[in-house]
Coordinates of C-alpha atoms and ligand atoms in Angstrom, one line a residue:
M642 CA 27.1 -5.7 -1.6
D643 CA 29.6 -8.1 -3.4
M644 CA 28.7 -7.9 -7.1
K645 CA 29.3 -11.9 -7.2
I646 CA 26.0 -12.5 -5.5
F647 CA 24.4 -11.1 -8.5
Q648 CA 26.3 -12.9 -11.1
K649 CA 25.4 -16.2 -9.1
R650 CA 21.7 -15.1 -9.4
R651 CA 22.0 -14.7 -13.1
R652 CA 23.9 -17.9 -13.6
E653 CA 21.1 -19.8 -11.6
V654 CA 18.4 -18.2 -13.9
M655 CA 20.5 -19.1 -16.9
Q656 CA 20.8 -22.6 -16.0
H657 CA 17.1 -23.0 -16.4
M658 CA 16.9 -21.0 -19.8
G659 CA 18.2 -23.8 -22.2
G660 CA 18.5 -21.8 -25.6
G661 CA 16.5 -19.1 -24.5
V662 CA 17.1 -15.2 -24.0
A663 CA 16.0 -13.3 -21.1
I664 CA 15.0 -9.7 -21.1
V665 CA 14.4 -7.6 -17.9
P666 CA 13.9 -4.2 -18.1
A667 CA 14.3 -1.5 -15.5
A668 CA 11.2 0.4 -14.0
P669 CA 10.1 3.3 -15.9
V670 CA 10.5 6.7 -14.2
R671 CA 6.8 8.0 -13.3
N672 CA 5.9 11.4 -13.7
R673 CA 4.0 13.2 -10.5
N674 CA 3.4 16.6 -12.0
R675 CA 5.1 18.6 -14.6
D676 CA 8.8 18.7 -13.9
V677 CA 8.5 16.6 -10.8
D678 CA 8.7 12.9 -11.0
Y679 CA 7.8 10.4 -8.3
P680 CA 11.0 9.0 -6.2
Y681 CA 12.6 6.5 -8.2
R682 CA 12.4 2.9 -6.9
P683 CA 14.1 0.0 -9.2
D684 CA 11.8 -2.9 -10.4
S685 CA 12.4 -5.7 -7.8
D686 CA 13.2 -8.4 -10.4
F687 CA 15.6 -6.1 -12.3
Y688 CA 17.3 -5.0 -9.1
Y689 CA 17.6 -8.6 -7.7
L690 CA 19.3 -9.6 -10.7
T691 CA 21.6 -6.6 -11.4
H692 CA 21.8 -4.3 -8.3
F693 CA 21.6 -1.5 -11.1
P694 CA 19.9 1.5 -9.5
E695 CA 19.4 3.8 -12.6
P696 CA 16.2 4.0 -14.6
E697 CA 16.4 3.6 -18.7
A698 CA 18.2 0.2 -18.5
V699 CA 17.6 -3.2 -19.8
A700 CA 19.3 -6.4 -18.8
V701 CA 19.8 -9.0 -21.5
L702 CA 20.7 -12.8 -20.4
V703 CA 22.2 -14.9 -23.3
P704 CA 23.4 -18.0 -22.0
G705 CA 26.5 -19.3 -24.2
R706 CA 26.9 -16.0 -26.1
T707 CA 30.7 -15.8 -26.9
H708 CA 30.9 -12.1 -26.3
G709 CA 29.4 -12.4 -23.0
E710 CA 26.1 -13.7 -21.4
Y711 CA 25.1 -10.8 -19.4
I712 CA 24.4 -7.4 -21.2
L713 CA 23.2 -4.4 -20.0
F714 CA 21.8 -1.6 -21.9
C715 CA 22.0 1.7 -19.9
R716 CA 22.4 5.5 -20.1
E717 CA 25.8 6.8 -21.4
R718 CA 27.6 9.2 -19.2
N719 CA 26.7 12.9 -19.9
P720 CA 28.7 15.4 -17.9
E721 CA 25.9 18.3 -18.6
K722 CA 23.0 16.1 -17.8
E723 CA 24.7 14.8 -14.7
I724 CA 25.2 18.3 -13.4
W725 CA 21.3 18.4 -13.5
E726 CA 20.2 14.9 -12.7
G727 CA 22.8 13.3 -10.9
R728 CA 25.6 10.8 -11.5
R729 CA 25.4 7.9 -14.1
A730 CA 27.5 4.6 -14.1
G731 CA 27.7 4.6 -18.0
L732 CA 29.1 1.8 -20.1
E733 CA 32.2 1.6 -18.0
G734 CA 30.3 1.5 -14.7
A735 CA 27.9 -1.1 -15.9
R736 CA 30.9 -3.3 -16.8
E737 CA 33.1 -2.4 -14.0
I738 CA 31.0 -1.6 -11.0
Y739 CA 28.0 -3.9 -12.0
G740 CA 29.8 -6.7 -13.9
A741 CA 28.2 -6.6 -17.1
D742 CA 30.0 -8.5 -19.7
D743 CA 28.9 -6.0 -22.1
A744 CA 27.2 -2.8 -22.2
F745 CA 25.7 -0.6 -24.8
P746 CA 24.0 2.8 -24.8
I747 CA 20.1 2.4 -24.3
D748 CA 19.8 4.5 -27.1
D749 CA 21.0 1.8 -29.3
I750 CA 18.7 -1.0 -28.2
D751 CA 16.7 -0.8 -31.3
E752 CA 19.5 -1.9 -33.4
I753 CA 21.0 -4.3 -31.2
L754 CA 18.4 -6.4 -29.4
P755 CA 16.8 -7.9 -32.5
G756 CA 20.4 -9.5 -33.2
L757 CA 20.4 -11.0 -29.8
L758 CA 17.0 -12.8 -30.3
E759 CA 18.1 -14.6 -33.7
N760 CA 17.9 -18.0 -33.8
R761 CA 16.8 -18.2 -30.0
E762 CA 13.9 -20.6 -29.4
K763 CA 12.6 -18.9 -26.3
V764 CA 12.1 -15.4 -25.0
F765 CA 11.8 -15.2 -20.8
Y766 CA 10.2 -12.1 -20.2
T767 CA 7.2 -11.0 -17.9
I768 CA 4.3 -9.6 -20.1
G769 CA 1.7 -7.3 -19.0
R770 CA 3.9 -5.1 -16.4
N771 CA 4.9 -2.3 -18.9
T772 CA 2.8 -2.1 -22.0
E773 CA 5.2 0.2 -23.7
F774 CA 8.1 -2.2 -23.3
D775 CA 5.8 -5.0 -24.4
N776 CA 5.1 -3.3 -27.6
H777 CA 9.1 -2.7 -28.2
L778 CA 9.6 -6.3 -27.4
M779 CA 7.0 -7.4 -30.1
G780 CA 8.7 -4.8 -32.6
W781 CA 12.1 -6.5 -32.2
V782 CA 10.7 -10.1 -32.4
N783 CA 8.7 -9.1 -35.8
E784 CA 12.0 -7.8 -37.1
V785 CA 13.6 -11.0 -36.7
R786 CA 10.7 -12.8 -38.3
A787 CA 11.1 -10.7 -41.2
K788 CA 14.5 -12.0 -41.9
A789 CA 13.2 -15.7 -42.1
R790 CA 14.1 -16.0 -45.9
N791 CA 17.7 -15.2 -44.8
G792 CA 17.6 -18.5 -42.8
V793 CA 17.3 -16.7 -39.4
S794 CA 14.7 -18.1 -37.1
A795 CA 12.8 -16.0 -34.4
P796 CA 12.0 -17.1 -31.1
G797 CA 8.6 -19.2 -31.1
E798 CA 8.1 -19.4 -27.6
F799 CA 7.6 -16.6 -24.7
V800 CA 8.0 -17.8 -21.2
D801 CA 6.9 -15.9 -18.1
L802 CA 10.2 -15.1 -16.4
N803 CA 8.3 -15.0 -13.2
H804 CA 8.3 -19.0 -12.8
I805 CA 12.1 -18.9 -12.5
L806 CA 12.7 -15.8 -10.7
H807 CA 10.0 -15.8 -8.2
E808 CA 10.8 -19.2 -6.9
M809 CA 14.4 -17.9 -6.4
R810 CA 13.2 -14.9 -4.9
L811 CA 11.0 -16.8 -2.3
F812 CA 13.8 -18.5 -0.5
K813 CA 16.1 -15.7 1.2
R814 CA 19.7 -16.2 0.9
P815 CA 22.0 -14.8 4.0
E816 CA 22.6 -11.7 2.4
E817 CA 19.1 -11.1 1.9
I818 CA 18.2 -11.8 5.4
R819 CA 20.9 -9.5 6.6
L820 CA 19.0 -6.6 4.7
M821 CA 15.4 -7.7 6.1
K822 CA 16.9 -7.7 9.6
R823 CA 18.2 -4.3 9.0
A824 CA 15.0 -3.2 7.8
C825 CA 13.1 -4.7 10.7
K826 CA 15.5 -3.1 13.3
V827 CA 15.1 0.3 11.8
S828 CA 11.4 -0.2 11.8
A829 CA 11.3 -1.5 15.4
Q830 CA 13.2 1.6 16.3
A831 CA 10.6 3.7 14.7
H832 CA 7.6 1.8 16.2
R833 CA 9.3 2.1 19.8
R834 CA 9.4 5.9 19.4
A835 CA 6.0 6.0 18.2
M836 CA 5.0 4.5 21.4
Q837 CA 7.1 7.0 23.5
T838 CA 6.1 10.1 21.8
C839 CA 2.3 9.5 21.5
R840 CA -0.1 11.7 23.6
P841 CA -3.6 12.5 23.3
G842 CA -4.1 15.9 21.2
M843 CA -1.2 14.8 18.8
M844 CA -2.1 14.5 15.2
E845 CA -1.8 11.1 13.5
Y846 CA 0.7 12.7 10.8
E847 CA 3.1 13.9 13.7
I848 CA 3.3 10.1 14.8
Q849 CA 4.1 9.4 11.0
A850 CA 6.7 12.1 11.3
E851 CA 8.2 10.4 14.1
L852 CA 8.1 7.0 12.4
Q853 CA 9.9 8.4 9.3
Y854 CA 12.5 10.4 11.3
E855 CA 13.5 6.9 12.5
F856 CA 13.4 5.4 8.9
M857 CA 15.7 7.9 7.2
K858 CA 18.0 8.1 10.1
G859 CA 18.5 4.3 9.8
G860 CA 19.4 4.6 6.2
S861 CA 15.9 3.7 4.6
H862 CA 15.2 6.4 2.0
Y863 CA 11.6 5.6 1.7
P864 CA 9.2 3.3 3.5
A865 CA 8.3 0.0 2.0
Y866 CA 4.5 1.0 1.7
P867 CA 2.7 4.1 2.7
P868 CA 2.3 4.0 6.7
I869 CA -0.8 3.5 8.3
V870 CA -1.4 5.6 11.3
G871 CA -5.0 5.1 12.6
G872 CA -6.6 6.3 15.6
G873 CA -10.0 5.5 17.1
A874 CA -12.5 4.8 14.3
N875 CA -9.4 4.8 11.8
S876 CA -8.0 1.8 13.2
C877 CA -10.7 -0.3 11.7
I878 CA -10.0 1.2 8.2
L879 CA -7.6 -1.4 7.0
H880 CA -5.5 0.5 4.5
Y881 CA -6.1 3.8 6.1
T882 CA -3.3 6.2 4.8
E883 CA -4.7 9.8 5.2
N884 CA -3.0 9.9 8.7
S885 CA -4.9 13.3 9.2
A886 CA -6.7 13.0 12.4
E887 CA -6.3 14.1 16.0
L888 CA -5.5 11.2 18.4
K889 CA -7.8 11.2 21.3
D890 CA -7.7 10.2 24.9
G891 CA -9.2 6.7 25.3
D892 CA -8.7 5.7 21.7
M893 CA -6.6 2.9 20.3
L894 CA -3.9 3.9 17.6
L895 CA -2.9 1.3 14.9
I896 CA 0.2 1.8 13.2
D897 CA 1.3 -0.5 10.4
A898 CA 4.7 0.8 9.1
G899 CA 7.9 -0.9 7.8
A900 CA 11.0 0.8 6.3
E901 CA 12.8 -0.2 2.9
I902 CA 16.4 -1.1 3.1
D903 CA 18.4 -1.7 -0.1
G904 CA 15.1 -3.1 -1.9
Y905 CA 13.9 -5.2 1.1
A906 CA 10.9 -4.5 3.2
A907 CA 9.8 -4.6 6.8
D908 CA 6.1 -4.8 7.7
I909 CA 5.3 -4.3 11.3
T910 CA 1.8 -3.4 13.0
R911 CA 1.4 -2.4 16.8
T912 CA -1.7 -1.3 18.2
F913 CA -1.6 0.9 21.5
P914 CA -3.9 3.1 23.5
V915 CA -3.0 6.7 22.7
N916 CA -3.0 7.7 26.5
G917 CA -0.7 4.7 27.2
R918 CA -3.2 2.6 29.4
F919 CA -5.4 -0.1 27.9
T920 CA -9.0 -0.1 29.0
G921 CA -10.9 -3.0 29.9
E922 CA -12.4 -3.6 26.3
Q923 CA -9.2 -2.8 24.6
R924 CA -7.6 -5.0 26.6
A925 CA -9.8 -7.8 26.1
I926 CA -9.6 -7.6 22.5
Y927 CA -6.0 -6.9 22.5
E928 CA -5.4 -10.4 24.2
V929 CA -7.4 -12.2 22.0
V930 CA -5.4 -11.0 19.1
L931 CA -2.2 -11.4 20.8
A932 CA -2.9 -15.1 21.7
A933 CA -4.0 -15.5 18.1
Q934 CA -0.7 -14.1 16.8
L935 CA 1.4 -16.2 19.3
A936 CA -0.4 -19.5 18.1
A937 CA 0.0 -18.3 14.3
I938 CA 3.8 -17.9 14.8
E939 CA 3.8 -21.4 16.5
Q940 CA 2.8 -22.9 13.4
I941 CA 5.5 -21.3 11.3
R942 CA 8.2 -23.9 10.9
P943 CA 9.2 -26.4 8.2
G944 CA 6.7 -29.0 7.5
K945 CA 3.8 -26.9 8.5
H946 CA 1.8 -25.7 5.3
W947 CA 1.2 -22.3 4.2
N948 CA -2.4 -22.1 5.5
E949 CA -1.8 -23.5 8.9
P950 CA -1.0 -20.2 10.5
H951 CA -4.2 -18.7 9.2
E952 CA -6.4 -21.6 10.2
T953 CA -4.9 -21.5 13.8
A954 CA -5.4 -17.8 14.1
I955 CA -8.9 -18.0 12.9
R956 CA -9.8 -20.6 15.6
V957 CA -8.1 -18.7 18.4
L958 CA -10.0 -15.4 17.5
V959 CA -13.2 -17.0 17.0
E960 CA -13.0 -18.7 20.5
G961 CA -11.9 -15.3 22.1
L962 CA -14.7 -13.5 20.3
K963 CA -17.3 -15.9 21.6
D964 CA -16.0 -15.7 25.2
L965 CA -16.5 -12.0 24.9
G966 CA -19.8 -12.6 23.7
L967 CA -19.1 -10.8 20.4
L968 CA -19.9 -14.2 18.1
K969 CA -22.5 -16.6 19.1
G970 CA -22.6 -20.4 18.1
S971 CA -20.2 -23.2 18.1
V972 CA -16.6 -22.6 17.2
D973 CA -16.9 -25.0 14.5
D974 CA -19.9 -23.4 13.0
L975 CA -18.4 -20.1 13.2
M976 CA -15.3 -21.0 11.4
E977 CA -17.2 -22.8 8.8
N978 CA -20.0 -20.2 8.1
G979 CA -17.4 -17.5 8.1
K980 CA -19.4 -15.0 10.6
Y981 CA -16.1 -13.9 12.2
K982 CA -15.2 -12.2 8.8
R983 CA -17.2 -9.4 10.3
F984 CA -14.4 -8.6 12.5
Y985 CA -11.5 -10.4 10.7
M986 CA -11.7 -10.1 7.2
H987 CA -8.0 -10.4 5.8
R988 CA -5.5 -13.2 5.6
T989 CA -3.1 -13.8 8.5
G990 CA 0.0 -13.4 6.4
H991 CA 1.8 -13.1 3.1
W992 CA 5.5 -13.4 1.9
L993 CA 7.7 -10.7 2.6
G994 CA 10.9 -9.7 0.9
M995 CA 11.8 -7.3 -1.6
D996 CA 8.0 -6.6 -2.2
V997 CA 6.0 -5.9 0.9
H998 CA 3.5 -8.5 -0.6
D999 CA 6.4 -10.4 -1.9
V1000 CA 6.3 -12.8 -5.0
G1001 CA 6.3 -16.8 -4.7
D1002 CA 3.5 -19.2 -5.1
Y1003 CA 1.4 -20.0 -2.1
K1004 CA 0.1 -23.3 -3.8
V1005 CA 1.9 -26.1 -5.7
D1006 CA -0.1 -28.2 -7.7
D1007 CA -3.2 -26.8 -6.0
V1008 CA -2.4 -27.8 -2.5
W1009 CA -0.9 -25.3 0.2
R1010 CA 2.8 -25.4 -0.1
L1011 CA 5.1 -26.4 2.8
L1012 CA 7.0 -24.1 4.8
E1013 CA 10.9 -24.3 4.3
P1014 CA 13.9 -22.4 5.6
G1015 CA 14.6 -19.5 4.1
M1016 CA 11.1 -18.3 3.7
V1017 CA 9.8 -15.1 5.2
M1018 CA 6.2 -14.2 5.9
T1019 CA 4.2 -12.1 8.1
A1020 CA 1.8 -13.1 10.9
E1021 CA -0.9 -10.2 11.3
P1022 CA -4.0 -11.5 12.7
G1023 CA -6.5 -8.6 14.1
I1024 CA -9.9 -7.7 15.2
Y1025 CA -11.7 -4.6 13.9
I1026 CA -15.0 -3.4 15.5
A1027 CA -16.4 -0.7 13.7
E1028 CA -18.9 1.7 15.3
G1029 CA -22.6 1.3 14.3
G1030 CA -23.2 -2.3 14.9
E1031 CA -26.7 -2.2 16.5
D1032 CA -26.2 -5.7 17.9
I1033 CA -22.9 -4.6 19.3
D1034 CA -22.4 -2.7 22.7
P1035 CA -21.1 0.5 21.8
R1036 CA -18.3 0.0 24.4
W1037 CA -16.8 -2.2 21.9
W1038 CA -16.9 0.2 19.0
N1039 CA -13.9 1.8 17.1
I1040 CA -11.5 -0.8 18.8
G1041 CA -9.2 -1.9 15.7
V1042 CA -6.3 -4.1 16.8
R1043 CA -3.7 -5.7 14.5
I1044 CA -0.4 -7.1 15.3
E1045 CA 2.1 -8.0 12.7
D1046 CA 5.7 -9.6 12.9
D1047 CA 8.1 -10.6 10.2
V1048 CA 9.1 -14.3 10.5
L1049 CA 11.7 -16.3 9.1
V1050 CA 11.4 -20.0 8.6
T1051 CA 14.7 -21.6 10.0
R1052 CA 15.7 -25.3 10.2
E1053 CA 14.7 -25.4 13.8
G1054 CA 11.4 -23.4 13.5
N1055 CA 11.4 -19.8 13.1
E1056 CA 12.9 -16.3 13.9
I1057 CA 11.0 -13.3 14.6
L1058 CA 13.0 -10.7 12.7
S1059 CA 10.8 -7.8 14.2
R1060 CA 11.0 -9.0 17.9
D1061 CA 12.4 -5.8 19.0
V1062 CA 9.2 -4.0 19.4
P1063 CA 7.3 -4.8 22.6
K1064 CA 3.6 -6.1 22.1
S1065 CA 2.8 -7.6 25.4
I1066 CA 0.5 -5.2 27.2
D1067 CA 2.7 -4.8 30.2
D1068 CA 5.6 -4.0 27.7
I1069 CA 3.8 -1.5 25.7
E1070 CA 2.4 0.2 29.0
A1071 CA 5.9 0.2 30.5
L1072 CA 7.6 1.6 27.6
M1073 CA 4.9 4.5 27.0
R1074 CA 5.1 5.4 30.7
G1075 CA 8.9 5.6 30.8
Ligands
LIG2546 N1 1.1 -3.5 5.4 C1 0.3 -4.1 4.4 C2 0.3 -5.5 5.1 O1 0.2 -5.5 6.2 O2 -0.1 -6.6 4.4
MN2547 MN1 1.5 -7.4 6.0
MN2548 MN1 1.4 -4.5 7.4

């Protein structure tokens, strides 16, 4: 990506900082077991501002600093270590590839950082995400405080950097939308492959393998979240990730899986019959969820508020469940008393971006915020009928259906980024037959 994009983002943050200094650490490496670490994934805020992919780094923004406003602390080059652990950008790379005005070894941060805090009123920093780093920062601030008698003033105010950064991240720029479209395209191909491959008798993890094959082939190094591949009763467990059961003839299969491409997530769910043909009950539930999802997507356009797609989806779900005899009473009462929550217990969407449940406020001044072009959200209603409900005819048991798409708010309305995965019953059955 063009590094000017990141420079523009940093400038925008600095415009909101007055006489402050911003400190953004990279995510720490997490140990998995003994000599094995978890695959490294950069912190979203840090990556959004720097595009720097390595751990053990800290970005510092110091607006107005004569020797450069963007300072990157990072690991130095080390030929011996690089043979074992891989390449490092080093100080030169930090400047030349990643556009830092100034770069210092991360090992020197204790000597250098306190000086950057001197005579600055505010520190912009996200407290509470990394306790170890919080403590370091307090130590640096205390060092500056100790110099008061020399006429040096220490920052008196800590401001959560999230307020600035997360409002920026909520509105996706063209280069971000391009990455999200790629993530959706790769994920759509994976979902199609799963539909084409699925047969009774396969294991859930075999379908997960088909998904992840397409992810990696499409350039996604890891999924945006652990894929959910749940057949039969497992389709009714919202965050089922064991993916270890056999797929049975006559059951439904719910797949919630999305690829991550260069830090951006897709989040797609499709539900289909393991054997490729919907039964009457599966069809009935599926049609209700699909109608709710299409109605929710209709509500995603500028001027609508955040909760309108959710309210619309609930109404369609409640009407449908009532028509099927699974809920009794008036639609308004059922919406009011929440009895539908037995079958639909989550919300209809969330912001989507670098994080699958992305950052950004849902309310402003305590009212649901209006949708604006550039926002991306999911639309994901569902109905889950777990087995065992004594007042429910067993023919409905173990049908869990969710349909989830990723939707960009545009000036004219919306664009469904994940539209390449079939979701009508006819299209799904046709793909699975083919
Ligand atoms: N995959 C998590 C979600 O749909 O929100
Ligand atoms: Mn989602
Ligand atoms: Mn999902």
